[in-house]
mmCIF file with all atom_site columns, C-alpha atoms in Angstrom:
data_model
loop_
_atom_site.group_PDB
_atom_site.id
_atom_site.type_symbol
_atom_site.label_atom_id
_atom_site.label_alt_id
_atom_site.label_comp_id
_atom_site.label_asym_id
_atom_site.label_entity_id
_atom_site.label_seq_id
_atom_site.pdbx_PDB_ins_code
_atom_site.Cartn_x
_atom_site.Cartn_y
_atom_site.Cartn_z
_atom_site.occupancy
_atom_site.B_iso_or_equiv
_atom_site.pdbx_formal_charge
_atom_site.auth_seq_id
_atom_site.auth_comp_id
_atom_site.auth_asym_id
_atom_site.auth_atom_id
_atom_site.pdbx_PDB_model_num
ATOM 1   C CA . MET A 1 1   ? -36.586 17.929 -84.029  1.00 96.00 ? 1   MET A CA 1
ATOM 2   C CA . LYS A 1 2   ? -33.879 18.489 -87.167  1.00 98.00 ? 2   LYS A CA 1
ATOM 3   C CA . ILE A 1 3   ? -32.056 22.234 -87.050  1.00 98.00 ? 3   ILE A CA 1
ATOM 4   C CA . GLY A 1 4   ? -29.889 23.232 -89.528  1.00 98.00 ? 4   GLY A CA 1
ATOM 5   C CA . ILE A 1 5   ? -27.127 25.474 -89.399  1.00 98.00 ? 5   ILE A CA 1
ATOM 6   C CA . THR A 1 6   ? -25.551 28.033 -92.041  1.00 98.00 ? 6   THR A CA 1
ATOM 7   C CA . ASN A 1 7   ? -22.004 29.805 -91.742  1.00 98.00 ? 7   ASN A CA 1
ATOM 8   C CA . ASP A 1 8   ? -19.723 31.765 -93.661  1.00 98.00 ? 8   ASP A CA 1
ATOM 9   C CA . HIS A 1 9   ? -16.073 32.184 -92.804  1.00 98.00 ? 9   HIS A CA 1
ATOM 10  C CA . ARG A 1 10  ? -16.875 34.755 -90.447  1.00 97.00 ? 10  ARG A CA 1
ATOM 11  C CA . GLY A 1 11  ? -19.176 32.962 -88.318  1.00 98.00 ? 11  GLY A CA 1
ATOM 12  C CA . VAL A 1 12  ? -17.211 29.509 -88.702  1.00 98.00 ? 12  VAL A CA 1
ATOM 13  C CA . THR A 1 13  ? -16.694 29.485 -84.638  1.00 98.00 ? 13  THR A CA 1
ATOM 14  C CA . SER A 1 14  ? -19.656 30.424 -83.591  1.00 98.00 ? 14  SER A CA 1
ATOM 15  C CA . LYS A 1 15  ? -21.431 27.560 -85.972  1.00 98.00 ? 15  LYS A CA 1
ATOM 16  C CA . GLU A 1 16  ? -19.017 25.163 -84.058  1.00 98.00 ? 16  GLU A CA 1
ATOM 17  C CA . TYR A 1 17  ? -20.304 26.796 -80.997  1.00 98.00 ? 17  TYR A CA 1
ATOM 18  C CA . LEU A 1 18  ? -24.003 25.943 -81.617  1.00 98.00 ? 18  LEU A CA 1
ATOM 19  C CA . VAL A 1 19  ? -23.566 22.367 -82.789  1.00 98.00 ? 19  VAL A CA 1
ATOM 20  C CA . ALA A 1 20  ? -22.250 21.178 -79.981  1.00 98.00 ? 20  ALA A CA 1
ATOM 21  C CA . TYR A 1 21  ? -24.621 22.941 -77.652  1.00 98.00 ? 21  TYR A CA 1
ATOM 22  C CA . LEU A 1 22  ? -27.602 22.018 -79.939  1.00 98.00 ? 22  LEU A CA 1
ATOM 23  C CA . THR A 1 23  ? -26.601 17.960 -80.046  1.00 98.00 ? 23  THR A CA 1
ATOM 24  C CA . GLN A 1 24  ? -25.556 18.530 -76.242  1.00 98.00 ? 24  GLN A CA 1
ATOM 25  C CA . MET A 1 25  ? -29.498 19.516 -75.919  1.00 97.00 ? 25  MET A CA 1
ATOM 26  C CA . GLY A 1 26  ? -30.641 16.297 -77.974  1.00 98.00 ? 26  GLY A CA 1
ATOM 27  C CA . TYR A 1 27  ? -31.307 18.297 -81.370  1.00 98.00 ? 27  TYR A CA 1
ATOM 28  C CA . ASP A 1 28  ? -30.253 16.202 -84.989  1.00 98.00 ? 28  ASP A CA 1
ATOM 29  C CA . VAL A 1 29  ? -28.295 19.531 -86.048  1.00 98.00 ? 29  VAL A CA 1
ATOM 30  C CA . VAL A 1 30  ? -26.897 19.363 -89.865  1.00 98.00 ? 30  VAL A CA 1
ATOM 31  C CA . ASN A 1 31  ? -24.567 21.693 -91.169  1.00 98.00 ? 31  ASN A CA 1
ATOM 32  C CA . TYR A 1 32  ? -25.319 23.632 -94.458  1.00 98.00 ? 32  TYR A CA 1
ATOM 33  C CA . GLY A 1 33  ? -21.962 25.725 -93.986  1.00 98.00 ? 33  GLY A CA 1
ATOM 34  C CA . THR A 1 34  ? -18.551 25.695 -94.954  1.00 98.00 ? 34  THR A CA 1
ATOM 35  C CA . ASN A 1 35  ? -15.768 24.749 -92.227  1.00 98.00 ? 35  ASN A CA 1
ATOM 36  C CA . THR A 1 36  ? -13.009 27.137 -93.398  1.00 96.00 ? 36  THR A CA 1
ATOM 37  C CA . THR A 1 37  ? -12.566 30.353 -92.458  1.00 96.00 ? 37  THR A CA 1
ATOM 38  C CA . ASP A 1 38  ? -11.044 30.281 -95.814  1.00 97.00 ? 38  ASP A CA 1
ATOM 39  C CA . ALA A 1 39  ? -12.987 33.857 -97.905  1.00 97.00 ? 39  ALA A CA 1
ATOM 40  C CA . VAL A 1 40  ? -16.523 31.894 -99.167  1.00 98.00 ? 40  VAL A CA 1
ATOM 41  C CA . ASP A 1 41  ? -19.729 33.677 -100.986 1.00 98.00 ? 41  ASP A CA 1
ATOM 42  C CA . PHE A 1 42  ? -22.543 33.511 -97.993  1.00 98.00 ? 42  PHE A CA 1
ATOM 43  C CA . PRO A 1 43  ? -25.368 32.991 -100.662 1.00 98.00 ? 43  PRO A CA 1
ATOM 44  C CA . ASP A 1 44  ? -24.537 29.584 -101.096 1.00 98.00 ? 44  ASP A CA 1
ATOM 45  C CA . TYR A 1 45  ? -24.614 28.660 -98.167  1.00 98.00 ? 45  TYR A CA 1
ATOM 46  C CA . ALA A 1 46  ? -28.121 30.428 -97.341  1.00 98.00 ? 46  ALA A CA 1
ATOM 47  C CA . TYR A 1 47  ? -29.526 28.755 -100.494 1.00 98.00 ? 47  TYR A CA 1
ATOM 48  C CA . LYS A 1 48  ? -27.901 25.151 -98.944  1.00 98.00 ? 48  LYS A CA 1
ATOM 49  C CA . LEU A 1 49  ? -29.585 26.060 -95.589  1.00 98.00 ? 49  LEU A CA 1
ATOM 50  C CA . GLY A 1 50  ? -32.364 27.121 -97.492  1.00 98.00 ? 50  GLY A CA 1
ATOM 51  C CA . LYS A 1 51  ? -33.234 24.287 -99.299  1.00 98.00 ? 51  LYS A CA 1
ATOM 52  C CA . GLY A 1 52  ? -32.934 22.091 -96.355  1.00 98.00 ? 52  GLY A CA 1
ATOM 53  C CA . VAL A 1 53  ? -35.815 23.691 -94.679  1.00 98.00 ? 53  VAL A CA 1
ATOM 54  C CA . LEU A 1 54  ? -38.391 23.395 -98.395  1.00 98.00 ? 54  LEU A CA 1
ATOM 55  C CA . ASN A 1 55  ? -37.462 19.955 -98.684  1.00 98.00 ? 55  ASN A CA 1
ATOM 56  C CA . LYS A 1 56  ? -38.234 19.423 -95.060  1.00 98.00 ? 56  LYS A CA 1
ATOM 57  C CA . GLU A 1 57  ? -34.705 17.752 -94.085  1.00 98.00 ? 57  GLU A CA 1
ATOM 58  C CA . VAL A 1 58  ? -34.919 20.304 -90.979  1.00 98.00 ? 58  VAL A CA 1
ATOM 59  C CA . ASP A 1 59  ? -37.526 21.538 -89.194  1.00 98.00 ? 59  ASP A CA 1
ATOM 60  C CA . LEU A 1 60  ? -35.368 25.571 -88.768  1.00 98.00 ? 60  LEU A CA 1
ATOM 61  C CA . GLY A 1 61  ? -32.381 26.950 -89.685  1.00 98.00 ? 61  GLY A CA 1
ATOM 62  C CA . ILE A 1 62  ? -29.863 29.202 -88.366  1.00 99.00 ? 62  ILE A CA 1
ATOM 63  C CA . ALA A 1 63  ? -27.884 31.334 -90.546  1.00 98.00 ? 63  ALA A CA 1
ATOM 64  C CA . ILE A 1 64  ? -24.406 32.643 -89.128  1.00 98.00 ? 64  ILE A CA 1
ATOM 65  C CA . CYS A 1 65  ? -22.385 35.471 -91.176  1.00 98.00 ? 65  CYS A CA 1
ATOM 66  C CA . GLY A 1 66  ? -20.860 38.621 -90.223  1.00 97.00 ? 66  GLY A CA 1
ATOM 67  C CA . THR A 1 67  ? -24.147 40.624 -89.742  1.00 98.00 ? 67  THR A CA 1
ATOM 68  C CA . GLY A 1 68  ? -26.557 38.442 -89.907  1.00 98.00 ? 68  GLY A CA 1
ATOM 69  C CA . ILE A 1 69  ? -27.833 41.077 -92.787  1.00 98.00 ? 69  ILE A CA 1
ATOM 70  C CA . GLY A 1 70  ? -26.604 39.113 -96.176  1.00 97.00 ? 70  GLY A CA 1
ATOM 71  C CA . MET A 1 71  ? -27.785 35.620 -95.073  1.00 98.00 ? 71  MET A CA 1
ATOM 72  C CA . SER A 1 72  ? -30.953 37.246 -94.238  1.00 98.00 ? 72  SER A CA 1
ATOM 73  C CA . ILE A 1 73  ? -31.974 39.401 -97.514  1.00 98.00 ? 73  ILE A CA 1
ATOM 74  C CA . ALA A 1 74  ? -30.490 36.035 -99.037  1.00 98.00 ? 74  ALA A CA 1
ATOM 75  C CA . LEU A 1 75  ? -32.620 33.171 -97.362  1.00 98.00 ? 75  LEU A CA 1
ATOM 76  C CA . ASN A 1 76  ? -36.032 35.941 -97.949  1.00 98.00 ? 76  ASN A CA 1
ATOM 77  C CA . LYS A 1 77  ? -35.567 35.709 -101.876 1.00 97.00 ? 77  LYS A CA 1
ATOM 78  C CA . MET A 1 78  ? -36.605 32.063 -101.338 1.00 98.00 ? 78  MET A CA 1
ATOM 79  C CA . LYS A 1 79  ? -39.953 31.647 -101.733 1.00 97.00 ? 79  LYS A CA 1
ATOM 80  C CA . GLY A 1 80  ? -41.450 29.671 -98.163  1.00 97.00 ? 80  GLY A CA 1
ATOM 81  C CA . ILE A 1 81  ? -38.476 31.284 -96.176  1.00 98.00 ? 81  ILE A CA 1
ATOM 82  C CA . TYR A 1 82  ? -39.355 33.445 -93.241  1.00 98.00 ? 82  TYR A CA 1
ATOM 83  C CA . CYS A 1 83  ? -36.195 34.618 -92.491  1.00 98.00 ? 83  CYS A CA 1
ATOM 84  C CA . ALA A 1 84  ? -35.861 36.822 -89.146  1.00 98.00 ? 84  ALA A CA 1
ATOM 85  C CA . LYS A 1 85  ? -32.182 39.062 -88.780  1.00 98.00 ? 85  LYS A CA 1
ATOM 86  C CA . VAL A 1 86  ? -32.513 38.904 -84.885  1.00 98.00 ? 86  VAL A CA 1
ATOM 87  C CA . SER A 1 87  ? -29.993 39.891 -81.911  1.00 98.00 ? 87  SER A CA 1
ATOM 88  C CA . SER A 1 88  ? -31.780 39.363 -78.967  1.00 98.00 ? 88  SER A CA 1
ATOM 89  C CA . VAL A 1 89  ? -33.782 37.408 -77.175  1.00 98.00 ? 89  VAL A CA 1
ATOM 90  C CA . SER A 1 90  ? -37.319 38.778 -77.370  1.00 98.00 ? 90  SER A CA 1
ATOM 91  C CA . GLU A 1 91  ? -36.565 38.987 -80.978  1.00 98.00 ? 91  GLU A CA 1
ATOM 92  C CA . ALA A 1 92  ? -36.644 35.454 -81.336  1.00 98.00 ? 92  ALA A CA 1
ATOM 93  C CA . ILE A 1 93  ? -38.910 34.670 -79.191  1.00 98.00 ? 93  ILE A CA 1
ATOM 94  C CA . LEU A 1 94  ? -41.086 37.064 -81.590  1.00 98.00 ? 94  LEU A CA 1
ATOM 95  C CA . SER A 1 95  ? -40.168 36.120 -84.853  1.00 98.00 ? 95  SER A CA 1
ATOM 96  C CA . ARG A 1 96  ? -41.297 33.055 -83.833  1.00 98.00 ? 96  ARG A CA 1
ATOM 97  C CA . ALA A 1 97  ? -45.340 33.646 -82.456  1.00 97.00 ? 97  ALA A CA 1
ATOM 98  C CA . HIS A 1 98  ? -46.161 36.721 -83.927  1.00 97.00 ? 98  HIS A CA 1
ATOM 99  C CA . ASN A 1 99  ? -43.592 35.656 -88.297  1.00 96.00 ? 99  ASN A CA 1
ATOM 100 C CA . ASN A 1 100 ? -43.644 32.475 -87.521  1.00 97.00 ? 100 ASN A CA 1
ATOM 101 C CA . ALA A 1 101 ? -40.358 32.729 -89.015  1.00 98.00 ? 101 ALA A CA 1
ATOM 102 C CA . ASN A 1 102 ? -38.642 29.075 -90.130  1.00 98.00 ? 102 ASN A CA 1
ATOM 103 C CA . VAL A 1 103 ? -34.784 30.860 -90.116  1.00 98.00 ? 103 VAL A CA 1
ATOM 104 C CA . ILE A 1 104 ? -33.070 32.813 -87.954  1.00 98.00 ? 104 ILE A CA 1
ATOM 105 C CA . ALA A 1 105 ? -29.735 34.918 -88.512  1.00 98.00 ? 105 ALA A CA 1
ATOM 106 C CA . MET A 1 106 ? -27.431 36.135 -86.371  1.00 98.00 ? 106 MET A CA 1
ATOM 107 C CA . SER A 1 107 ? -24.166 38.022 -86.481  1.00 98.00 ? 107 SER A CA 1
ATOM 108 C CA . GLU A 1 108 ? -20.797 36.798 -85.670  1.00 98.00 ? 108 GLU A CA 1
ATOM 109 C CA . GLU A 1 109 ? -20.354 38.911 -83.338  1.00 97.00 ? 109 GLU A CA 1
ATOM 110 C CA . ILE A 1 110 ? -23.189 37.900 -80.842  1.00 98.00 ? 110 ILE A CA 1
ATOM 111 C CA . ASP A 1 111 ? -22.247 36.299 -77.087  1.00 98.00 ? 111 ASP A CA 1
ATOM 112 C CA . HIS A 1 112 ? -22.507 33.216 -77.095  1.00 97.00 ? 112 HIS A CA 1
ATOM 113 C CA . GLU A 1 113 ? -24.130 32.849 -73.826  1.00 97.00 ? 113 GLU A CA 1
ATOM 114 C CA . VAL A 1 114 ? -26.531 35.059 -75.603  1.00 98.00 ? 114 VAL A CA 1
ATOM 115 C CA . MET A 1 115 ? -26.960 33.178 -78.899  1.00 98.00 ? 115 MET A CA 1
ATOM 116 C CA . LYS A 1 116 ? -28.009 30.230 -76.284  1.00 98.00 ? 116 LYS A CA 1
ATOM 117 C CA . LYS A 1 117 ? -30.942 32.049 -75.176  1.00 98.00 ? 117 LYS A CA 1
ATOM 118 C CA . ILE A 1 118 ? -31.593 32.949 -78.792  1.00 98.00 ? 118 ILE A CA 1
ATOM 119 C CA . VAL A 1 119 ? -31.146 29.431 -80.113  1.00 98.00 ? 119 VAL A CA 1
ATOM 120 C CA . ASN A 1 120 ? -33.324 28.394 -77.342  1.00 98.00 ? 120 ASN A CA 1
ATOM 121 C CA . ASN A 1 121 ? -36.147 30.303 -77.853  1.00 98.00 ? 121 ASN A CA 1
ATOM 122 C CA . PHE A 1 122 ? -36.502 30.689 -81.478  1.00 98.00 ? 122 PHE A CA 1
ATOM 123 C CA . ILE A 1 123 ? -36.654 26.314 -80.727  1.00 98.00 ? 123 ILE A CA 1
ATOM 124 C CA . GLU A 1 124 ? -38.787 26.293 -78.233  1.00 98.00 ? 124 GLU A CA 1
ATOM 125 C CA . THR A 1 125 ? -41.262 29.348 -79.029  1.00 98.00 ? 125 THR A CA 1
ATOM 126 C CA . PRO A 1 126 ? -44.593 28.095 -81.199  1.00 96.00 ? 126 PRO A CA 1
ATOM 127 C CA . PHE A 1 127 ? -46.387 30.285 -83.625  1.00 96.00 ? 127 PHE A CA 1
ATOM 128 C CA . SER A 1 128 ? -49.268 32.048 -81.163  1.00 95.00 ? 128 SER A CA 1
ATOM 129 C CA . ASN A 1 129 ? -51.858 31.414 -83.990  1.00 90.00 ? 129 ASN A CA 1
ATOM 130 C CA . VAL A 1 130 ? -53.885 34.958 -83.701  1.00 90.00 ? 130 VAL A CA 1
ATOM 131 C CA . SER A 1 131 ? -55.855 36.023 -85.995  1.00 94.00 ? 131 SER A CA 1
ATOM 132 C CA . LYS A 1 132 ? -54.037 39.334 -86.125  1.00 92.00 ? 132 LYS A CA 1
ATOM 133 C CA . TYR A 1 133 ? -50.621 38.056 -87.024  1.00 90.00 ? 133 TYR A CA 1
ATOM 134 C CA . ILE A 1 134 ? -51.638 35.140 -89.087  1.00 89.00 ? 134 ILE A CA 1
ATOM 135 C CA . ARG A 1 135 ? -53.732 37.497 -91.857  1.00 93.00 ? 135 ARG A CA 1
ATOM 136 C CA . ARG A 1 136 ? -50.326 39.586 -91.105  1.00 90.00 ? 136 ARG A CA 1
ATOM 137 C CA . ASN A 1 137 ? -48.670 36.584 -92.803  1.00 87.00 ? 137 ASN A CA 1
ATOM 138 C CA . ASN A 1 138 ? -50.892 35.582 -95.414  1.00 89.00 ? 138 ASN A CA 1
ATOM 139 C CA . MET A 1 139 ? -50.427 38.999 -96.435  1.00 89.00 ? 139 MET A CA 1
ATOM 140 C CA . ILE A 1 140 ? -46.628 38.580 -96.439  1.00 87.00 ? 140 ILE A CA 1
ATOM 141 C CA . LYS A 1 141 ? -47.039 35.066 -98.640  1.00 88.00 ? 141 LYS A CA 1
#
């Protein structure tokens, strides 16, 4: 499985941590983020990840910025991207099982050990295919 990851200047350290972790876990990781702490505009990097998901360069995406909110808003402007701003393991699980999210956005302030658990659960949780969630997701589309 290929995982895309992006970040702005505030998310560099968390991105580097997750890239090393995901690679160790056997995932192919594509870096769409900045590698510097010099200030950048997060929408540019959100767009790169979104295009990667839409073009099927990667299967799922992870976005990291100061709060995760900006990345989430920018990504959700792209038709076909379903980005959930998550802060906990349960949100990561439900974003996949109920909402079939293809990207998550996180705050760089989340503890790295918690980030690992969030990302693991996001990647490993399949969509539930329950009719009410299918119906609701179709309503969003």
